[in-house]
Coordinates of C-alpha atoms in Angstrom, one line a residue:
M740 CA -17.3 -84.0 -2.2
E741 CA -14.1 -84.0 -0.2
Y742 CA -13.8 -81.7 2.7
L743 CA -10.7 -79.9 4.1
E744 CA -10.1 -79.9 7.9
F745 CA -11.5 -76.4 8.4
E746 CA -14.6 -77.3 6.4
L747 CA -15.7 -80.1 8.8
P748 CA -18.5 -77.9 10.5
I749 CA -20.0 -77.5 7.0
K750 CA -19.7 -81.2 6.3
E751 CA -21.6 -81.9 9.6
L752 CA -24.4 -79.5 8.7
E753 CA -24.7 -80.8 5.1
E754 CA -25.0 -84.4 6.4
Q755 CA -27.7 -83.3 8.9
L756 CA -29.6 -81.6 6.1
Q757 CA -29.4 -84.7 4.0
K758 CA -30.6 -86.9 6.8
C759 CA -33.4 -84.4 7.5
R760 CA -34.6 -84.5 3.9
V761 CA -34.4 -88.4 3.8
I762 CA -36.6 -88.5 6.9
G763 CA -39.1 -86.2 5.3
E764 CA -39.2 -88.3 2.1
E765 CA -39.5 -91.7 3.9
S766 CA -42.0 -90.8 6.6
E767 CA -45.0 -88.6 7.0
V768 CA -43.3 -86.3 9.4
D769 CA -43.2 -82.6 8.4
V770 CA -39.5 -81.6 8.5
T771 CA -39.8 -78.4 6.5
E772 CA -39.1 -76.1 9.5
T773 CA -36.2 -78.2 10.7
C774 CA -34.6 -78.3 7.2
K775 CA -35.0 -74.5 6.9
N776 CA -33.3 -74.0 10.2
I777 CA -30.4 -76.3 9.2
E778 CA -30.1 -74.5 5.8
S779 CA -29.9 -71.1 7.4
K780 CA -27.3 -72.3 9.9
L781 CA -25.3 -73.9 7.0
K782 CA -25.4 -70.6 5.1
E783 CA -24.2 -68.7 8.1
T784 CA -21.4 -71.2 8.9
Q785 CA -20.2 -71.1 5.2
K786 CA -20.1 -67.3 5.2
D787 CA -18.3 -67.3 8.5
I788 CA -15.7 -69.8 7.5
Y789 CA -15.0 -68.5 4.0
K790 CA -15.0 -64.9 4.9
N791 CA -12.2 -65.3 7.4
L792 CA -9.8 -67.7 5.6
T793 CA -6.2 -67.6 6.6
P794 CA -3.5 -67.6 3.8
W795 CA -2.7 -71.3 4.6
Q796 CA -6.4 -72.2 4.2
R797 CA -6.4 -70.5 0.8
V798 CA -3.4 -72.6 -0.2
Q799 CA -5.3 -75.7 0.9
L800 CA -8.3 -74.6 -1.2
S801 CA -6.1 -74.0 -4.3
R802 CA -5.0 -77.7 -4.0
H803 CA -8.5 -79.1 -3.4
P804 CA -8.8 -82.4 -5.2
N805 CA -12.2 -81.4 -6.7
R806 CA -10.9 -78.1 -8.0
P807 CA -11.0 -77.7 -11.8
Y808 CA -7.8 -78.0 -13.7
T809 CA -6.5 -76.3 -16.9
L810 CA -8.2 -78.8 -19.3
D811 CA -11.5 -78.5 -17.4
Y812 CA -11.4 -74.7 -18.0
I813 CA -10.4 -75.0 -21.7
K814 CA -13.1 -77.7 -22.5
A815 CA -15.8 -75.7 -20.7
I816 CA -14.8 -72.4 -22.3
C817 CA -14.0 -73.6 -25.8
G818 CA -16.1 -76.8 -26.1
D819 CA -15.3 -78.7 -29.3
T820 CA -13.3 -75.9 -30.9
F821 CA -10.2 -76.8 -28.8
L822 CA -7.4 -78.3 -30.8
E823 CA -4.5 -79.5 -28.7
L824 CA -1.0 -79.1 -30.2
H825 CA 1.9 -81.3 -29.1
G826 CA 5.7 -81.4 -28.8
D827 CA 8.6 -78.9 -28.6
R828 CA 10.1 -80.1 -31.9
S829 CA 13.4 -81.0 -30.3
F830 CA 13.0 -83.5 -27.5
K831 CA 9.4 -84.8 -26.8
D832 CA 5.9 -83.9 -25.8
D833 CA 5.6 -82.8 -22.1
K834 CA 2.3 -84.0 -20.7
A835 CA 2.5 -81.6 -17.7
M836 CA 2.2 -78.6 -20.1
I837 CA -0.7 -78.5 -22.5
G838 CA -1.5 -76.0 -25.2
G839 CA -3.6 -75.5 -28.3
L840 CA -6.0 -73.4 -30.2
G841 CA -9.6 -72.7 -29.1
K842 CA -12.4 -70.2 -29.6
I843 CA -14.5 -68.1 -27.4
G844 CA -17.4 -67.0 -29.7
D845 CA -15.7 -66.1 -32.9
Q846 CA -12.4 -65.1 -31.5
S847 CA -9.5 -67.6 -31.5
F848 CA -7.0 -67.9 -28.6
M849 CA -3.9 -69.9 -28.0
F850 CA -4.4 -71.6 -24.6
I851 CA -1.4 -72.8 -22.6
G852 CA -1.3 -74.1 -19.1
Q853 CA 0.0 -76.7 -16.7
Q854 CA -2.2 -79.8 -16.2
K855 CA -2.4 -81.8 -13.0
G856 CA -3.9 -85.3 -12.7
Y857 CA -7.0 -86.2 -10.7
N858 CA -6.0 -89.7 -9.6
T859 CA -2.7 -91.6 -9.1
K860 CA -2.4 -92.8 -12.7
T861 CA -3.1 -89.4 -14.3
R862 CA -0.9 -87.6 -11.7
Q863 CA 2.0 -89.7 -12.8
Y864 CA 1.2 -89.2 -16.4
R865 CA 1.0 -85.4 -15.9
N866 CA 4.1 -85.4 -13.6
F867 CA 1.9 -83.7 -11.0
G868 CA 1.7 -80.6 -13.1
M869 CA 5.5 -80.1 -13.0
A870 CA 6.8 -79.3 -16.4
N871 CA 10.2 -80.2 -17.8
P872 CA 12.3 -77.9 -20.1
E873 CA 10.5 -79.4 -23.2
G874 CA 7.2 -78.2 -21.7
Y875 CA 8.4 -74.6 -21.5
R876 CA 9.9 -75.0 -25.0
K877 CA 6.6 -76.3 -26.3
A878 CA 4.8 -73.4 -24.7
L879 CA 7.2 -70.9 -26.4
R880 CA 6.8 -72.6 -29.7
L881 CA 3.0 -72.2 -29.4
M882 CA 3.3 -68.6 -28.3
K883 CA 5.5 -67.8 -31.3
S884 CA 3.0 -69.5 -33.6
A885 CA 0.2 -67.4 -32.1
E886 CA 2.3 -64.3 -32.7
K887 CA 2.9 -65.2 -36.3
F888 CA -0.8 -65.5 -37.0
G889 CA -1.9 -62.6 -34.7
I890 CA -3.7 -64.8 -32.2
P891 CA -3.9 -63.6 -28.5
V892 CA -2.4 -65.9 -25.9
V893 CA -4.1 -67.1 -22.7
T894 CA -2.0 -68.8 -20.1
L895 CA -3.4 -70.7 -17.1
L896 CA -1.1 -71.2 -14.1
D897 CA -1.4 -74.2 -11.9
T898 CA 1.8 -75.8 -10.8
P899 CA 3.7 -76.7 -7.6
G900 CA 6.8 -75.6 -9.5
A901 CA 8.9 -76.7 -12.5
Y902 CA 10.2 -80.3 -12.3
P903 CA 13.4 -80.2 -10.2
G904 CA 14.9 -83.6 -11.4
L905 CA 18.4 -84.1 -12.5
E906 CA 17.4 -84.9 -16.1
A907 CA 15.4 -81.6 -16.3
E908 CA 18.5 -79.7 -15.1
E909 CA 20.6 -81.5 -17.7
R910 CA 18.3 -80.4 -20.5
G911 CA 18.4 -76.8 -19.3
Q912 CA 15.4 -76.1 -17.1
G913 CA 16.7 -72.7 -15.9
E914 CA 17.5 -71.6 -19.5
A915 CA 14.1 -72.7 -20.8
I916 CA 12.2 -70.7 -18.1
A917 CA 14.5 -67.7 -18.6
R918 CA 14.1 -67.8 -22.3
N919 CA 10.3 -67.9 -22.0
I920 CA 10.3 -64.9 -19.6
L921 CA 12.4 -62.9 -22.1
E922 CA 10.4 -63.9 -25.1
M923 CA 7.0 -63.2 -23.4
T924 CA 8.0 -59.7 -22.5
R925 CA 8.4 -58.9 -26.2
L926 CA 5.5 -61.0 -27.7
K927 CA 3.6 -58.9 -30.2
V928 CA 0.1 -60.2 -29.4
P929 CA -2.0 -59.7 -26.2
V930 CA -1.1 -62.1 -23.4
I931 CA -3.6 -62.8 -20.6
T932 CA -2.4 -64.7 -17.6
I933 CA -4.7 -66.3 -15.0
V934 CA -3.6 -68.1 -11.9
I935 CA -6.2 -70.9 -11.4
G936 CA -4.6 -72.9 -8.7
E937 CA -1.0 -72.9 -7.4
G938 CA 1.4 -70.4 -8.9
A939 CA 4.7 -71.6 -7.6
S940 CA 8.1 -70.2 -8.4
G941 CA 9.8 -70.1 -11.8
G942 CA 7.5 -72.9 -12.9
A943 CA 4.6 -70.5 -12.9
L944 CA 6.6 -67.5 -14.2
G945 CA 7.8 -69.5 -17.2
I946 CA 4.3 -68.9 -18.8
G947 CA 3.2 -66.1 -16.5
V948 CA 4.4 -62.8 -18.1
G949 CA 1.2 -61.2 -19.3
D950 CA -0.2 -57.8 -20.2
V951 CA -2.9 -58.5 -17.6
V952 CA -2.3 -61.0 -14.8
L953 CA -5.4 -62.2 -13.0
M954 CA -5.8 -64.5 -10.0
L955 CA -8.8 -66.5 -8.9
E956 CA -9.8 -65.7 -5.3
N957 CA -8.5 -68.9 -3.6
T958 CA -5.2 -69.2 -5.4
W959 CA -1.6 -68.4 -4.4
Y960 CA 1.3 -67.0 -6.3
S961 CA 4.8 -66.9 -4.8
V962 CA 8.5 -67.6 -5.2
I963 CA 8.2 -70.7 -3.0
S964 CA 5.6 -72.9 -1.4
P965 CA 4.8 -72.5 2.3
E966 CA 6.1 -76.0 3.1
S967 CA 9.4 -75.4 1.3
C968 CA 9.8 -72.0 3.0
S969 CA 9.1 -73.6 6.4
S970 CA 11.6 -76.4 5.8
I971 CA 14.3 -73.9 4.8
L972 CA 13.8 -71.4 7.6
W973 CA 12.7 -73.7 10.4
R974 CA 14.1 -77.1 9.2
S975 CA 10.6 -78.5 9.5
W976 CA 7.2 -78.4 7.6
E977 CA 5.4 -77.7 10.9
Y978 CA 5.6 -73.9 10.4
K979 CA 3.9 -73.8 7.0
E980 CA 1.0 -71.7 8.3
Q981 CA 3.4 -69.1 9.6
A982 CA 5.3 -69.2 6.3
A983 CA 2.1 -68.8 4.3
E984 CA 1.3 -65.7 6.4
A985 CA 4.7 -64.2 5.9
L986 CA 5.0 -64.9 2.2
K987 CA 2.0 -62.6 1.3
L988 CA 1.0 -65.1 -1.4
T989 CA -2.8 -64.7 -1.5
A990 CA -4.7 -62.9 -4.3
S991 CA -5.5 -59.9 -2.1
D992 CA -1.8 -59.6 -1.0
M993 CA -0.6 -59.8 -4.6
K994 CA -3.2 -57.1 -5.7
K995 CA -2.1 -54.8 -2.8
L996 CA 1.5 -55.2 -3.9
K997 CA 0.5 -54.4 -7.5
L998 CA 1.9 -57.7 -8.8
V999 CA -1.4 -58.8 -10.3
D1000 CA -4.1 -56.6 -11.9
E1001 CA -7.4 -58.2 -10.8
I1002 CA -9.0 -60.8 -8.6
I1003 CA -11.6 -63.1 -10.1
K1004 CA -14.4 -63.9 -7.6
E1005 CA -15.1 -67.5 -6.9
P1006 CA -18.4 -69.1 -5.8
L1007 CA -18.7 -69.4 -2.0
G1008 CA -16.5 -72.3 -0.9
G1009 CA -14.2 -72.2 -3.9
A1010 CA -14.2 -72.9 -7.6
H1011 CA -15.1 -76.6 -7.2
R1012 CA -18.3 -75.7 -5.4
D1013 CA -19.9 -74.3 -8.6
R1014 CA -17.8 -75.2 -11.6
E1015 CA -20.2 -73.9 -14.2
K1016 CA -20.3 -70.5 -12.6
T1017 CA -16.5 -70.4 -12.3
F1018 CA -16.0 -71.3 -16.0
K1019 CA -18.5 -68.7 -17.0
T1020 CA -16.8 -66.0 -14.9
V1021 CA -13.3 -66.9 -16.3
S1022 CA -14.6 -66.9 -19.9
N1023 CA -16.3 -63.5 -19.5
T1024 CA -13.2 -62.1 -17.9
I1025 CA -11.0 -63.3 -20.8
V1026 CA -13.3 -61.6 -23.3
K1027 CA -13.5 -58.4 -21.3
V1028 CA -9.7 -58.1 -20.9
F1029 CA -9.2 -59.0 -24.6
E1030 CA -11.6 -56.2 -25.6
D1031 CA -9.3 -53.7 -23.7
L1032 CA -6.2 -55.0 -25.3
K1033 CA -7.2 -55.8 -28.9
N1034 CA -6.9 -52.2 -30.2
L1035 CA -3.4 -51.7 -29.0
S1036 CA -0.6 -51.9 -31.7
P1037 CA 2.2 -54.5 -31.2
D1038 CA 4.6 -51.8 -30.2
E1039 CA 2.2 -50.3 -27.6
L1040 CA 1.6 -53.8 -26.2
V1041 CA 5.3 -54.5 -25.8
S1042 CA 6.2 -51.1 -24.3
Q1043 CA 3.2 -51.2 -21.8
R1044 CA 4.2 -54.8 -20.8
M1045 CA 7.9 -53.7 -20.3
E1046 CA 6.8 -50.8 -18.3
K1047 CA 4.5 -52.8 -16.1
Y1048 CA 7.2 -55.3 -15.2
S1049 CA 9.9 -52.5 -14.8
N1050 CA 7.7 -50.8 -12.2
M1051 CA 7.3 -53.9 -10.0
G1052 CA 9.2 -53.6 -6.7
V1053 CA 10.0 -50.0 -7.2
F1054 CA 10.5 -48.4 -3.8
K1055 CA 10.2 -44.6 -3.2
G1056 CA 11.9 -43.5 0.0

């Protein structure tokens, strides 16, 4: 398990607990009481730290190297029923954007999401979760297929942003994202969107227009990352913590601003601390939300979705 800087007091106590247990196993000394004391101190410290997280600390948790990625969720939720589909039918298959059909129980869903890598080789292979235009065109192709067959769409957002390279711009990055936003607003099937990690800029919005938008507790969703915001405003990355505070990018901020509909609780310490529990919660949430949406007609879905996005940012003086 890797620890972030603010988690070091937890690391210390966990190491103490481990040593205490080893002493108990290897000698005849009764360490039950000592272990209990360390355990209760550990629980208190965890509650203390995770209850008072700053926006920047939540950003760090959303990027935790042990945090589950899109494919982890899909494989845990759908098991062997997941069938990945490839290519945008015009340029190539983008490895940063994955999608395909999978089942939860007897209900089929079209899953689409950005995929990051978990070591240097896979990070390069997945382009660090930054999709090119062909990734967004692949996502749109899959959404249109889902619409054709009346299959609900689930999108999982986890990207530091769309790929900003020259070749991406040449192939129409902005147009691909804008096209997706337009087409998603009028998709005739339920669209459920979940932010599972980083939700940065148009890269996230390109697959983020949903009937119901959910965020896991320790994720962020914003027009820009704290580091980029800091480098624009202060010409330095040093003010990223202030930027994170000012951007109002945490799940609770987004809920307060009515930009997302619901926050999905994470296990204490983040999704990576108890993956199974997180997968189960996300799976149950998808089923629950779909139950609410499945009886709406295509016209009702589209008009409700349009209204939802039209009401965002409305200011009454």
